[in-house]
Structure formats: structure tokens, C-alpha cells
Amino acid sequence: MQLKPNAKLELTKDEMRTYGYSVVDAIVEHFDTQDQKLPIAQASRAEMDHLFLEEAPEMPSDPQGVLHFVLKNVMAQSQIVSHPKSFSFVPGPSNYISAMADTLATGFNIFSGGWAASPAAAELEIVTVGWLLKIFGFPKKKGGGIFTSGGSMANLTAVATARRIKCGEDFSKAVIYLSDQAHSSNIKAIRVLGFKKEQIRIIPTDGEFKFAINKLKNAIAKDQLEGLQPFCLIATAGTTNTGTVDPLTELSKICKEENIWFHIDGAYGGAAILAKNGKDLLKGISKADSLTVDPHKWFFQPYEMGCLLVRNHKWLKSTFTEKPEYLRDIEGNESEINFYDHGIQLTRRFRALKFYMSIKTFGLKAFRKAITYNCELAEKTEKILRKSKQWEVVSPATLAIINFRYNPIGIQPSEKAIDALNQYISEKVVNSRKALLVTTVLNKQVVLRMCLINPRTTLEDVKETLALCEHFAEEKLAVL
Ligand SMILES: *Cc1c(COP(=O)(O)O)cnc(C)c1O
């Protein structure tokens, strides 16, 4: 079928239906078969150019033809971040309800900026942010928050708010503190906001990758002596490297004493609050002035969805409200929030819908169980590694992340040789496309890192992957 020249960009009802069913069929097929596929896609720029590079076509094409081309060449050439053997970075184990909710939000093209345009969308954002405030022990009435595209934008929103509230207009003397394990998006946010290098203090971590309190105290004191203004501290609840949680309670005390804004980046680890012992794991998280969480990570939402929570919703409003004349007719009453006044974006997609529908459908209990399962799976993996003569645990299972390396007893190779061996293992595993397992560097050692936040990953998946690693390691050692 060929579309007719079509200046309204329309399809007939039957064409839309046929097309839509094809899309749903493809998504369902993907959900049903993704676990059996290979998680890794590898292609060079030249190969991709060969497939896709063309001038924008003037003439129409058959819709099903375009769709099939895309399914075959685009969807099949992307990493499957929801694959049970996708262990690296932070996997994205999405869920079908949320995928469909996103489809609905896009299908109806709901403008989620202001109350007047879509009261129900604003209400659902208020309600679901309220759920998160309660989950994290933030003040329910006074607290507030906003959904963002991801953790990076949530951190940017946080630092902008912190600066506005603590420094007002003049931030020339402001200093911000974060640890060497803080996520790179924080430094990006600080740079975007126009801080100079001299205004950033990167504090080393201790042997367990936690914020070194003594060094932090020294830095703050020295800055005060210099007449500078310590205004914000960024702690991490679940570092991306090791899942480590900074000493949040201690840090919150320091911030309180020194009148410093306490931001916690919980983009990776925040969701662990729903695990069986989550409240202990994340002790002190409720003390933050602002908290980043990232529903498109461990709350199992599809991209893009991040969230910033704040203790006082007025902070967001006083940071981000601008009143251009063309928006003057749509000021509602105070309780009817215009989210464009609480963050950076004016036009916003309806992110709350997927969070709302997936939690309504599965129940929070399912999320609690999934997250608890993930933490326990990492602990079981640690036990297996500890009992093996080949493996050494470098950073123990923490919030479903574990770091380890191949270092067989009895051989005693040099540090450099162990690094090379583990790098080799990772490369071979990735090239096999059977599992996504890459390295990171901890204490100058090259280590393998598993992030086990997929509730469909089994202990068998982990064992198979370790066996694959051992196979490649033995192969390498045999030729040495
Ligand atoms: C992933 C991550 C971020 C960035 O979040 P995006 O959603 O990728 O923008 C920030 N902080 C931490 C700790 C993270 O793990």
C-alpha cells in the first residue's frame, strides 16, 4: 500500500488500526522473546551509514514497509538493556504496562506543563510525587518534587535550586562539595550552571568508597577561613560504581551546622528503600533538602523518567517561576500546580502516567519484592565468588552491585597482568555478545562489575556468565 500525497499527515481509521496493531505486535514479540536474544548490538558507523544514510525523501512510502525496515534494522541493532544478562552500567529493566502508558501519553499528546492544559496530568504528578515523598520519609504536605527526563536533569534542577535558595543572585563566593565517587552528571550540572573550577571541591573517599568525613570538615573549615560560602553538598545514596551509600546521617548533621544545602543523588540506589532492609541501607536519606531518584533505573520504568524531591515545594517555585505575558491567563489557584513553574521545561511529556499505571497495576508490593530479590541475588553471587579459587571480590554486594576480578590463587601474576586478564575477559564476553559485562576501575584495579537490578535475571544467568568468563580466562592463561 502506498500513501497518497497527504498534506494533513493523516491515515484512515483502518490504516491507523492496522499500523497500530503491527506496532503492538512487535512490542509484545520483543517482550516475549528478548530474554532469548543476544543482549549486545555491535555495528560500525560505516555499517550504519550503509543502512540508513539518504537524503530526506520527498515522496511517500508504504507505512508497513517503513515500519518493517525500522523493526529489522533499528530495533535489532540496539543493546537490550532489559536482557537478563545485561549486567553493565545501569540496566533498564522496563515493564510492559509502563511502555503502554508511554504510548498512551504520546498518542494523546498530553501537555504536562500546566494545570489548565491538563488538570489530570498535573494531579497524577502531584499524587505520584506524593507516593515518593512518603516512601522516602519526606514531609508529605510541605514537600514537593518534579519528574524530569532522568537523573542528570534532576541533579541539575537540584543544584540550581540549592544555589537560588542559599545564595540568591550572587554566587561568586559559593563552594560546592562532592566526593570522587559522585556521578559525573553532578559535575556537568555544576558546569552548566556556570560555576568555576575553583568553586568545586572533590573530596576523596575512604577505603570503602564513602565520603571521607574528616577531609570534608577540613575543606569546609578552610573555605570559611578564606571567606568563601560553602553552600551545597552532594552525597550519593548508591554510587554507580559500587552501590556505596555515603554516611548520610553524619553528612546531614554537618550540613545543618554549617547551613549547607544537603542534596542526595539517589539516582541509582534510591529505589533500594523498598527492599526488605531498605530503611537501614539508606539510613538518613529522609534528611536531604533535595533527593534525586531515577524511576527509569530501579523502579523499572522505560526511558525517560527521573525525579527530584525537595523538602519544601516552595523552593522549586521560587527558583523556576518566570511570568511571561503570554502565560498570564492560565495562573490557577495555589494548589493547582503548574509544573513549568517547578522546573526547567515548559512543554513536558506526561511522565507521571507510566509510574501511576504500573504501580496501580502491579502494586507496590511487587516492586518491593523485585528490589529485595535483586539485592539478594547480588549477595548470592558474592557467596559464589568468595567460595571460588579463581575469583576475588573487590567490593562486596551492595544495593545489587558487585565488583570482582579473576585472580586465581596459586598463580600470583603481577597487578598489571591481572588487570590485563580481566580486561581481556570483558572484551571476549562482550564480543561473544552473550552477556554485557564491562570493567570499571576501583583503587587503580581493573575489575568486572555486575549490576543486578533486573528481576528476571536468575542465579543461573549469573553462573553461566561466570563460567563464560572462566572459559576465556583459562584460554588466555593456557597460552601464557
Ligand atoms: C545514572 C545516574 C545518574 C544520571 O542519571 P540519568 O538518568 O542517566 O541522567 C546520576 N547519578 C547517579 C548516581 C546515577 O547512577
Short mmCIF file of C-alpha atoms and ligand atoms in Angstrom, two decimals:
data_model
loop_
_atom_site.label_atom_id
_atom_site.label_comp_id
_atom_site.label_asym_id
_atom_site.label_seq_id
_atom_site.Cartn_x
_atom_site.Cartn_y
_atom_site.Cartn_z
CA MET A 1 0.00 0.00 0.00
CA GLN A 2 1.26 3.43 -0.92
CA LEU A 3 0.04 6.55 0.88
CA LYS A 4 -1.46 9.26 -1.31
CA PRO A 5 0.15 12.71 -1.24
CA ASN A 6 -1.12 13.84 2.11
CA ALA A 7 -0.69 17.41 3.35
CA LYS A 8 -2.64 16.69 6.54
CA LEU A 9 -0.32 13.86 7.58
CA GLU A 10 -3.30 11.58 8.11
CA LEU A 11 -4.10 7.91 7.84
CA THR A 12 -7.58 6.45 7.53
CA LYS A 13 -9.06 4.78 10.57
CA ASP A 14 -8.36 1.33 9.11
CA GLU A 15 -4.81 2.25 8.18
CA MET A 16 -4.17 3.56 11.70
CA ARG A 17 -5.58 0.43 13.23
CA THR A 18 -3.56 -1.94 11.06
CA TYR A 19 -0.42 0.07 11.65
CA GLY A 20 -1.02 0.29 15.40
CA TYR A 21 -1.61 -3.43 15.73
CA SER A 22 1.65 -4.09 13.89
CA VAL A 23 3.49 -1.87 16.37
CA VAL A 24 1.87 -3.55 19.38
CA ASP A 25 2.59 -6.99 17.89
CA ALA A 26 6.26 -6.04 17.56
CA ILE A 27 6.48 -4.77 21.14
CA VAL A 28 4.74 -7.86 22.52
CA GLU A 29 7.03 -10.11 20.49
CA HIS A 30 10.00 -8.20 21.88
CA PHE A 31 8.84 -8.60 25.48
CA ASP A 32 8.18 -12.29 24.87
CA THR A 33 11.49 -13.12 23.20
CA GLN A 34 14.02 -10.58 24.48
CA ASP A 35 15.49 -12.98 27.04
CA GLN A 36 16.44 -15.42 24.27
CA LYS A 37 18.14 -12.80 22.12
CA LEU A 38 21.74 -11.64 22.39
CA PRO A 39 21.89 -8.50 24.53
CA ILE A 40 24.65 -6.75 22.61
CA ALA A 41 24.49 -4.96 19.28
CA GLN A 42 27.74 -4.05 17.58
CA ALA A 43 27.99 -2.01 14.41
CA SER A 44 30.41 0.49 12.96
CA ARG A 45 29.49 3.95 11.73
CA ALA A 46 30.21 2.79 8.18
CA GLU A 47 27.80 -0.14 8.51
CA MET A 48 25.10 2.11 9.95
CA ASP A 49 25.65 4.73 7.23
CA HIS A 50 25.34 2.00 4.65
CA LEU A 51 21.93 1.05 6.03
CA PHE A 52 20.43 4.44 6.77
CA LEU A 53 22.19 7.33 5.09
CA GLU A 54 19.98 9.03 2.48
CA GLU A 55 18.54 12.42 1.62
CA ALA A 56 15.17 13.18 3.25
CA PRO A 57 12.74 11.54 0.82
CA GLU A 58 10.28 13.86 -0.95
CA MET A 59 7.87 11.09 -1.85
CA PRO A 60 5.78 8.89 0.48
CA SER A 61 6.45 5.23 1.16
CA ASP A 62 4.37 2.27 2.21
CA PRO A 63 3.84 2.64 6.00
CA GLN A 64 4.25 -1.08 6.70
CA GLY A 65 7.39 -1.08 4.59
CA VAL A 66 8.95 1.69 6.66
CA LEU A 67 7.87 0.01 9.87
CA HIS A 68 9.37 -3.32 8.89
CA PHE A 69 12.60 -1.69 7.81
CA VAL A 70 12.80 0.03 11.21
CA LEU A 71 11.96 -3.10 13.20
CA LYS A 72 14.58 -5.09 11.34
CA ASN A 73 17.36 -2.54 11.25
CA VAL A 74 16.84 -0.15 14.15
CA MET A 75 15.30 -2.19 16.91
CA ALA A 76 17.51 -5.19 16.22
CA GLN A 77 20.65 -3.01 16.26
CA SER A 78 20.29 -1.79 19.81
CA GLN A 79 21.53 -3.18 23.08
CA ILE A 80 18.77 -4.96 25.01
CA VAL A 81 19.06 -3.15 28.33
CA SER A 82 16.26 -5.30 29.77
CA HIS A 83 18.09 -8.54 28.96
CA PRO A 84 18.75 -10.78 31.99
CA LYS A 85 22.45 -10.87 31.06
CA SER A 86 22.76 -7.12 30.64
CA PHE A 87 24.91 -6.55 33.73
CA SER A 88 26.76 -3.35 32.94
CA PHE A 89 26.27 0.33 33.61
CA VAL A 90 22.74 0.55 34.99
CA PRO A 91 20.46 -1.83 33.10
CA GLY A 92 16.94 -0.72 32.15
CA PRO A 93 14.53 -3.50 33.01
CA SER A 94 11.35 -1.82 31.82
CA ASN A 95 7.82 -3.18 32.14
CA TYR A 96 5.03 -3.60 29.62
CA ILE A 97 2.37 -1.58 31.45
CA SER A 98 4.62 1.47 31.57
CA ALA A 99 5.58 1.01 27.92
CA MET A 100 1.90 1.08 27.01
CA ALA A 101 1.28 4.04 29.34
CA ASP A 102 4.01 5.96 27.49
CA THR A 103 2.33 5.02 24.23
CA LEU A 104 -0.96 6.41 25.55
CA ALA A 105 0.65 9.62 26.78
CA THR A 106 2.23 10.11 23.36
CA GLY A 107 -0.86 9.02 21.48
CA PHE A 108 -2.99 11.64 23.20
CA ASN A 109 -0.04 14.05 23.15
CA ILE A 110 -0.81 15.33 26.59
CA PHE A 111 0.87 18.60 27.55
CA SER A 112 2.07 18.11 31.08
CA GLY A 113 3.22 21.65 31.74
CA GLY A 114 0.33 23.46 33.36
CA TRP A 115 -2.81 22.76 35.32
CA ALA A 116 -5.11 24.47 32.83
CA ALA A 117 -3.91 22.35 29.90
CA SER A 118 -4.29 19.02 31.67
CA PRO A 119 -5.50 19.05 35.27
CA ALA A 120 -5.48 15.27 35.49
CA ALA A 121 -1.86 15.02 34.33
CA ALA A 122 -0.81 17.63 36.91
CA GLU A 123 -2.85 15.85 39.57
CA LEU A 124 -1.24 12.49 38.77
CA GLU A 125 2.19 14.09 39.07
CA ILE A 126 1.20 15.55 42.45
CA VAL A 127 -0.16 12.17 43.57
CA THR A 128 2.79 10.05 42.40
CA VAL A 129 5.36 12.54 43.68
CA GLY A 130 3.38 12.28 46.94
CA TRP A 131 3.86 8.50 46.88
CA LEU A 132 7.61 9.00 46.52
CA LEU A 133 7.71 11.65 49.28
CA LYS A 134 6.10 9.14 51.62
CA ILE A 135 8.35 6.27 50.52
CA PHE A 136 11.44 8.39 51.26
CA GLY A 137 10.12 9.86 54.51
CA PHE A 138 9.94 13.44 53.23
CA PRO A 139 7.39 15.88 54.67
CA LYS A 140 4.23 14.94 52.83
CA LYS A 141 2.41 18.27 52.98
CA LYS A 142 5.29 20.66 52.67
CA GLY A 143 7.43 18.54 50.41
CA GLY A 144 7.30 18.58 46.66
CA GLY A 145 9.01 17.37 43.54
CA ILE A 146 9.01 17.09 39.80
CA PHE A 147 9.57 14.44 37.17
CA THR A 148 12.45 15.08 34.80
CA SER A 149 13.96 13.33 31.81
CA GLY A 150 16.40 11.50 34.08
CA GLY A 151 18.82 11.72 36.97
CA SER A 152 21.09 14.21 35.21
CA MET A 153 18.28 16.73 34.83
CA ALA A 154 17.12 16.08 38.39
CA ASN A 155 20.63 16.84 39.67
CA LEU A 156 20.80 19.99 37.54
CA THR A 157 17.42 21.10 38.89
CA ALA A 158 18.65 20.39 42.43
CA VAL A 159 21.86 22.40 42.18
CA ALA A 160 20.03 25.32 40.54
CA THR A 161 17.50 25.28 43.40
CA ALA A 162 20.19 24.98 46.08
CA ARG A 163 22.02 27.95 44.64
CA ARG A 164 18.90 30.10 44.38
CA ILE A 165 17.83 29.38 47.95
CA LYS A 166 21.27 29.57 49.59
CA CYS A 167 22.98 32.27 47.51
CA GLY A 168 20.28 34.33 45.84
CA GLU A 169 21.73 36.33 42.95
CA ASP A 170 25.40 36.38 43.94
CA PHE A 171 27.18 33.07 43.89
CA SER A 172 30.69 34.37 43.33
CA LYS A 173 31.89 33.01 46.68
CA ALA A 174 29.80 29.84 46.68
CA VAL A 175 31.55 26.48 47.05
CA ILE A 176 30.08 23.04 46.39
CA TYR A 177 31.30 19.69 47.75
CA LEU A 178 31.06 16.21 46.31
CA SER A 179 33.06 13.00 46.58
CA ASP A 180 35.27 11.42 43.96
CA GLN A 181 32.63 8.70 43.57
CA ALA A 182 29.81 11.16 42.78
CA HIS A 183 28.20 10.68 39.39
CA SER A 184 29.61 12.72 36.52
CA SER A 185 26.21 14.32 35.89
CA ASN A 186 26.72 16.40 39.04
CA ILE A 187 29.91 17.96 37.73
CA LYS A 188 28.12 18.54 34.43
CA ALA A 189 25.28 20.28 36.27
CA ILE A 190 27.73 22.45 38.20
CA ARG A 191 29.50 23.45 34.98
CA VAL A 192 26.24 24.13 33.14
CA LEU A 193 25.26 26.49 35.94
CA GLY A 194 28.42 28.49 35.38
CA PHE A 195 30.48 27.69 38.44
CA LYS A 196 34.23 27.97 38.09
CA LYS A 197 36.59 25.09 38.76
CA GLU A 198 37.78 26.91 41.91
CA GLN A 199 34.27 26.63 43.36
CA ILE A 200 34.19 22.83 43.24
CA ARG A 201 35.70 20.61 45.96
CA ILE A 202 36.08 16.96 45.10
CA ILE A 203 36.64 15.17 48.38
CA PRO A 204 38.44 11.80 48.29
CA THR A 205 36.58 8.74 49.51
CA ASP A 206 37.75 6.31 52.18
CA GLY A 207 38.70 2.63 51.70
CA GLU A 208 35.01 1.74 51.34
CA PHE A 209 34.37 4.43 48.71
CA LYS A 210 32.46 6.63 51.17
CA PHE A 211 32.73 10.38 51.63
CA ALA A 212 35.75 10.93 53.94
CA ILE A 213 34.16 12.98 56.71
CA ASN A 214 37.37 14.35 58.19
CA LYS A 215 38.64 15.57 54.85
CA LEU A 216 35.27 17.18 54.17
CA LYS A 217 35.29 19.00 57.50
CA ASN A 218 38.80 20.29 56.81
CA ALA A 219 37.79 21.56 53.40
CA ILE A 220 34.71 23.36 54.71
CA ALA A 221 36.70 24.99 57.53
CA LYS A 222 39.44 26.16 55.16
CA ASP A 223 36.90 27.63 52.77
CA GLN A 224 35.21 29.51 55.58
CA LEU A 225 38.58 30.93 56.68
CA GLU A 226 39.05 32.17 53.12
CA GLY A 227 35.73 33.99 53.31
CA LEU A 228 34.04 31.64 50.86
CA GLN A 229 30.46 30.33 51.18
CA PRO A 230 30.05 26.57 51.43
CA PHE A 231 26.51 26.29 50.05
CA CYS A 232 25.85 22.77 48.83
CA LEU A 233 26.98 19.22 49.44
CA ILE A 234 26.15 16.37 47.11
CA ALA A 235 26.13 12.94 48.74
CA THR A 236 25.41 9.71 46.91
CA ALA A 237 22.96 7.03 48.02
CA GLY A 238 24.20 4.16 45.91
CA THR A 239 27.23 5.12 43.87
CA THR A 240 27.14 3.94 40.30
CA ASN A 241 30.48 2.14 40.67
CA THR A 242 29.91 0.13 43.84
CA GLY A 243 26.43 0.88 45.19
CA THR A 244 28.03 2.52 48.22
CA VAL A 245 25.87 4.76 50.38
CA ASP A 246 27.62 7.78 51.89
CA PRO A 247 27.29 8.33 55.67
CA LEU A 248 24.08 10.29 55.18
CA THR A 249 23.21 10.97 58.81
CA GLU A 250 26.65 12.36 59.59
CA LEU A 251 26.69 14.43 56.43
CA SER A 252 23.24 15.83 57.19
CA LYS A 253 24.49 16.99 60.61
CA ILE A 254 27.45 18.77 59.06
CA CYS A 255 25.16 20.46 56.55
CA LYS A 256 22.77 21.56 59.25
CA GLU A 257 25.54 23.00 61.42
CA GLU A 258 27.14 24.83 58.52
CA ASN A 259 23.94 25.95 56.78
CA ILE A 260 24.78 23.92 53.69
CA TRP A 261 22.17 22.55 51.28
CA PHE A 262 22.13 18.76 51.52
CA HIS A 263 21.48 17.12 48.16
CA ILE A 264 21.46 13.35 47.87
CA ASP A 265 21.93 11.74 44.49
CA GLY A 266 19.94 8.52 44.78
CA ALA A 267 19.51 8.10 41.03
CA TYR A 268 20.90 4.61 41.16
CA GLY A 269 20.30 3.41 44.71
CA GLY A 270 17.27 5.32 45.98
CA ALA A 271 14.87 2.57 44.96
CA ALA A 272 16.53 0.23 47.48
CA ILE A 273 14.37 1.97 50.09
CA LEU A 274 11.72 -0.56 49.01
CA ALA A 275 13.99 -3.56 49.74
CA LYS A 276 13.40 -5.62 52.88
CA ASN A 277 16.04 -3.76 54.91
CA GLY A 278 15.96 -0.64 52.73
CA LYS A 279 15.42 1.78 55.60
CA ASP A 280 18.66 0.58 57.22
CA LEU A 281 20.58 0.54 53.95
CA LEU A 282 19.63 4.15 53.22
CA LYS A 283 19.55 5.50 56.75
CA GLY A 284 19.47 9.28 56.74
CA ILE A 285 18.06 9.65 53.23
CA SER A 286 15.00 11.45 54.56
CA LYS A 287 17.24 14.21 55.92
CA ALA A 288 18.07 15.58 52.48
CA ASP A 289 16.97 19.03 51.34
CA SER A 290 16.68 17.53 47.88
CA LEU A 291 16.87 13.99 46.57
CA THR A 292 17.33 12.67 43.05
CA VAL A 293 15.73 9.36 42.21
CA ASP A 294 15.57 7.82 38.78
CA PRO A 295 12.45 5.77 38.07
CA HIS A 296 13.90 4.66 34.71
CA LYS A 297 16.53 2.70 36.61
CA TRP A 298 15.47 0.58 39.57
CA PHE A 299 11.77 1.49 39.57
CA PHE A 300 11.56 -0.42 36.27
CA GLN A 301 10.21 2.44 34.13
CA PRO A 302 11.10 2.89 30.45
CA TYR A 303 13.20 5.94 29.47
CA GLU A 304 12.90 8.85 30.16
CA MET A 305 11.97 9.38 33.77
CA GLY A 306 13.91 10.94 36.60
CA CYS A 307 12.62 12.72 39.68
CA LEU A 308 13.70 15.41 42.08
CA LEU A 309 12.13 15.54 45.54
CA VAL A 310 12.50 18.57 47.83
CA ARG A 311 11.64 19.15 51.48
CA ASN A 312 9.73 22.32 50.64
CA HIS A 313 7.84 22.67 47.39
CA LYS A 314 8.13 26.47 47.57
CA TRP A 315 11.86 26.18 46.84
CA LEU A 316 11.16 24.91 43.35
CA LYS A 317 8.59 27.58 42.70
CA SER A 318 10.80 30.42 43.83
CA THR A 319 13.65 29.12 41.69
CA PHE A 320 11.84 28.44 38.44
CA THR A 321 8.86 30.79 38.20
CA GLU A 322 9.02 33.33 35.41
CA LYS A 323 5.93 35.19 34.37
CA PRO A 324 5.84 35.98 30.68
CA GLU A 325 2.74 37.83 29.49
CA TYR A 326 1.55 35.00 27.27
CA LEU A 327 1.14 32.71 30.27
CA ARG A 328 -0.74 35.24 32.38
CA ASP A 329 -4.24 33.92 31.62
CA ILE A 330 -3.57 30.47 32.95
CA GLU A 331 -2.48 31.17 36.52
CA GLY A 332 -4.73 28.94 38.59
CA ASN A 333 -5.01 28.85 42.34
CA GLU A 334 -2.00 27.96 44.50
CA SER A 335 -2.81 24.28 44.98
CA GLU A 336 -3.23 23.74 41.25
CA ILE A 337 0.40 23.30 40.34
CA ASN A 338 1.84 24.41 37.03
CA PHE A 339 4.85 22.16 36.76
CA TYR A 340 6.50 24.52 34.28
CA ASP A 341 6.95 26.77 37.35
CA HIS A 342 8.72 24.00 39.27
CA GLY A 343 11.44 23.06 36.83
CA ILE A 344 13.30 23.88 33.64
CA GLN A 345 10.91 22.61 30.95
CA LEU A 346 7.74 24.37 29.79
CA THR A 347 6.41 21.73 27.41
CA ARG A 348 6.74 18.40 29.17
CA ARG A 349 5.64 14.92 28.29
CA PHE A 350 3.28 13.12 30.66
CA ARG A 351 5.80 11.07 32.63
CA ALA A 352 3.68 10.50 35.72
CA LEU A 353 1.27 8.28 33.79
CA LYS A 354 3.60 5.29 33.46
CA PHE A 355 4.61 5.46 37.11
CA TYR A 356 0.95 5.71 38.14
CA MET A 357 -0.33 2.92 35.93
CA SER A 358 2.47 0.45 36.68
CA ILE A 359 2.17 0.89 40.44
CA LYS A 360 -1.63 0.74 40.31
CA THR A 361 -1.47 -2.39 38.18
CA PHE A 362 1.28 -4.40 39.88
CA GLY A 363 1.03 -2.91 43.38
CA LEU A 364 3.94 -1.51 45.35
CA LYS A 365 4.42 -4.92 46.93
CA ALA A 366 5.60 -6.35 43.61
CA PHE A 367 8.21 -3.58 43.40
CA ARG A 368 9.33 -4.29 46.98
CA LYS A 369 9.73 -7.98 46.16
CA ALA A 370 11.59 -7.33 42.91
CA ILE A 371 14.07 -4.95 44.56
CA THR A 372 14.60 -7.30 47.51
CA TYR A 373 15.20 -10.15 45.06
CA ASN A 374 17.84 -8.05 43.26
CA CYS A 375 19.74 -7.32 46.48
CA GLU A 376 19.65 -10.98 47.49
CA LEU A 377 20.79 -12.12 44.05
CA ALA A 378 23.89 -9.93 44.39
CA GLU A 379 24.55 -11.40 47.84
CA LYS A 380 24.26 -14.95 46.47
CA THR A 381 26.63 -14.01 43.67
CA GLU A 382 29.11 -12.73 46.25
CA LYS A 383 28.95 -16.07 48.09
CA ILE A 384 29.67 -18.00 44.89
CA LEU A 385 32.64 -15.77 44.10
CA ARG A 386 34.05 -15.98 47.63
CA LYS A 387 33.96 -19.79 47.53
CA SER A 388 35.82 -19.95 44.24
CA LYS A 389 39.58 -20.31 43.80
CA GLN A 390 39.51 -18.15 40.70
CA TRP A 391 37.61 -15.10 41.84
CA GLU A 392 38.34 -12.29 44.23
CA VAL A 393 35.61 -9.95 45.49
CA VAL A 394 36.85 -6.37 45.29
CA SER A 395 33.72 -4.61 46.52
CA PRO A 396 31.03 -6.69 48.23
CA ALA A 397 27.40 -6.90 47.12
CA THR A 398 25.88 -3.52 47.90
CA LEU A 399 22.48 -2.41 46.62
CA ALA A 400 22.63 -5.13 43.95
CA ILE A 401 26.08 -4.15 42.63
CA ILE A 402 29.15 -6.33 43.00
CA ASN A 403 32.72 -5.82 41.77
CA PHE A 404 35.14 -8.70 41.40
CA ARG A 405 38.10 -9.89 39.41
CA TYR A 406 39.67 -13.04 38.13
CA ASN A 407 42.70 -13.62 40.28
CA PRO A 408 43.29 -17.36 40.72
CA ILE A 409 45.12 -18.50 43.83
CA GLY A 410 48.43 -20.20 43.27
CA ILE A 411 49.42 -18.24 40.17
CA GLN A 412 50.37 -14.85 41.61
CA PRO A 413 50.66 -12.78 38.46
CA SER A 414 51.59 -9.11 38.66
CA GLU A 415 48.88 -6.48 39.22
CA LYS A 416 49.33 -5.41 35.64
CA ALA A 417 48.79 -8.94 34.39
CA ILE A 418 45.60 -9.32 36.46
CA ASP A 419 44.30 -6.04 35.06
CA ALA A 420 45.05 -7.19 31.52
CA LEU A 421 43.42 -10.55 32.15
CA ASN A 422 40.19 -9.02 33.42
CA GLN A 423 40.12 -6.54 30.58
CA TYR A 424 40.56 -9.48 28.23
CA ILE A 425 37.72 -11.43 29.87
CA SER A 426 35.36 -8.49 29.48
CA GLU A 427 36.29 -7.94 25.85
CA LYS A 428 35.81 -11.61 25.00
CA VAL A 429 32.46 -11.79 26.79
CA VAL A 430 31.21 -8.64 25.05
CA ASN A 431 32.45 -9.85 21.67
CA SER A 432 30.61 -13.14 22.20
CA ARG A 433 27.51 -10.90 22.58
CA LYS A 434 26.16 -13.39 25.14
CA ALA A 435 26.39 -11.02 28.11
CA LEU A 436 27.10 -7.37 28.68
CA LEU A 437 29.81 -7.31 31.34
CA VAL A 438 32.33 -4.48 31.27
CA THR A 439 35.03 -3.32 33.63
CA THR A 440 35.42 -0.39 35.95
CA VAL A 441 38.41 0.78 37.96
CA LEU A 442 38.48 0.63 41.76
CA ASN A 443 41.60 1.51 43.76
CA LYS A 444 43.50 1.50 40.46
CA GLN A 445 42.50 -2.12 39.81
CA VAL A 446 40.60 -3.20 36.73
CA VAL A 447 37.55 -5.09 37.95
CA LEU A 448 34.41 -6.64 36.49
CA ARG A 449 31.17 -5.04 37.66
CA MET A 450 27.74 -6.62 37.81
CA CYS A 451 24.64 -4.51 38.39
CA LEU A 452 21.83 -6.94 39.15
CA ILE A 453 18.66 -4.84 39.07
CA ASN A 454 16.79 -6.97 36.56
CA PRO A 455 14.11 -9.01 38.35
CA ARG A 456 14.21 -11.56 35.51
CA THR A 457 17.93 -12.28 35.98
CA THR A 458 18.36 -15.68 37.64
CA LEU A 459 21.26 -17.12 39.60
CA GLU A 460 21.66 -19.47 36.63
CA ASP A 461 22.22 -16.44 34.34
CA VAL A 462 24.95 -15.26 36.71
CA LYS A 463 26.58 -18.70 36.92
CA GLU A 464 26.56 -19.13 33.16
CA THR A 465 28.22 -15.77 32.75
CA LEU A 466 30.89 -16.54 35.34
CA ALA A 467 31.55 -19.85 33.57
CA LEU A 468 31.94 -17.99 30.30
CA CYS A 469 34.43 -15.63 31.97
CA GLU A 470 36.36 -18.57 33.40
CA HIS A 471 36.46 -20.23 30.00
CA PHE A 472 38.04 -17.14 28.41
CA ALA A 473 40.44 -16.67 31.33
CA GLU A 474 41.68 -20.26 31.15
CA GLU A 475 42.08 -19.97 27.41
CA LYS A 476 44.27 -16.90 27.91
CA LEU A 477 46.31 -18.40 30.76
CA ALA A 478 46.95 -21.56 28.73
CA VAL A 479 48.85 -19.64 26.05
CA LEU A 480 50.95 -17.60 28.51
C1 LIG B 1 22.57 7.13 36.33
C2 LIG B 1 22.96 8.10 37.37
C3 LIG B 1 22.80 9.47 37.17
C4 LIG B 1 22.34 10.04 35.86
O1 LIG B 1 21.00 9.71 35.59
P1 LIG B 1 20.47 9.69 34.07
O2 LIG B 1 19.08 9.20 34.25
O3 LIG B 1 21.35 8.75 33.32
O4 LIG B 1 20.53 11.08 33.56
C5 LIG B 1 23.09 10.32 38.21
N1 LIG B 1 23.56 9.85 39.37
C6 LIG B 1 23.74 8.52 39.60
C7 LIG B 1 24.25 8.06 40.94
C8 LIG B 1 23.45 7.60 38.60
O5 LIG B 1 23.66 6.29 38.82
#
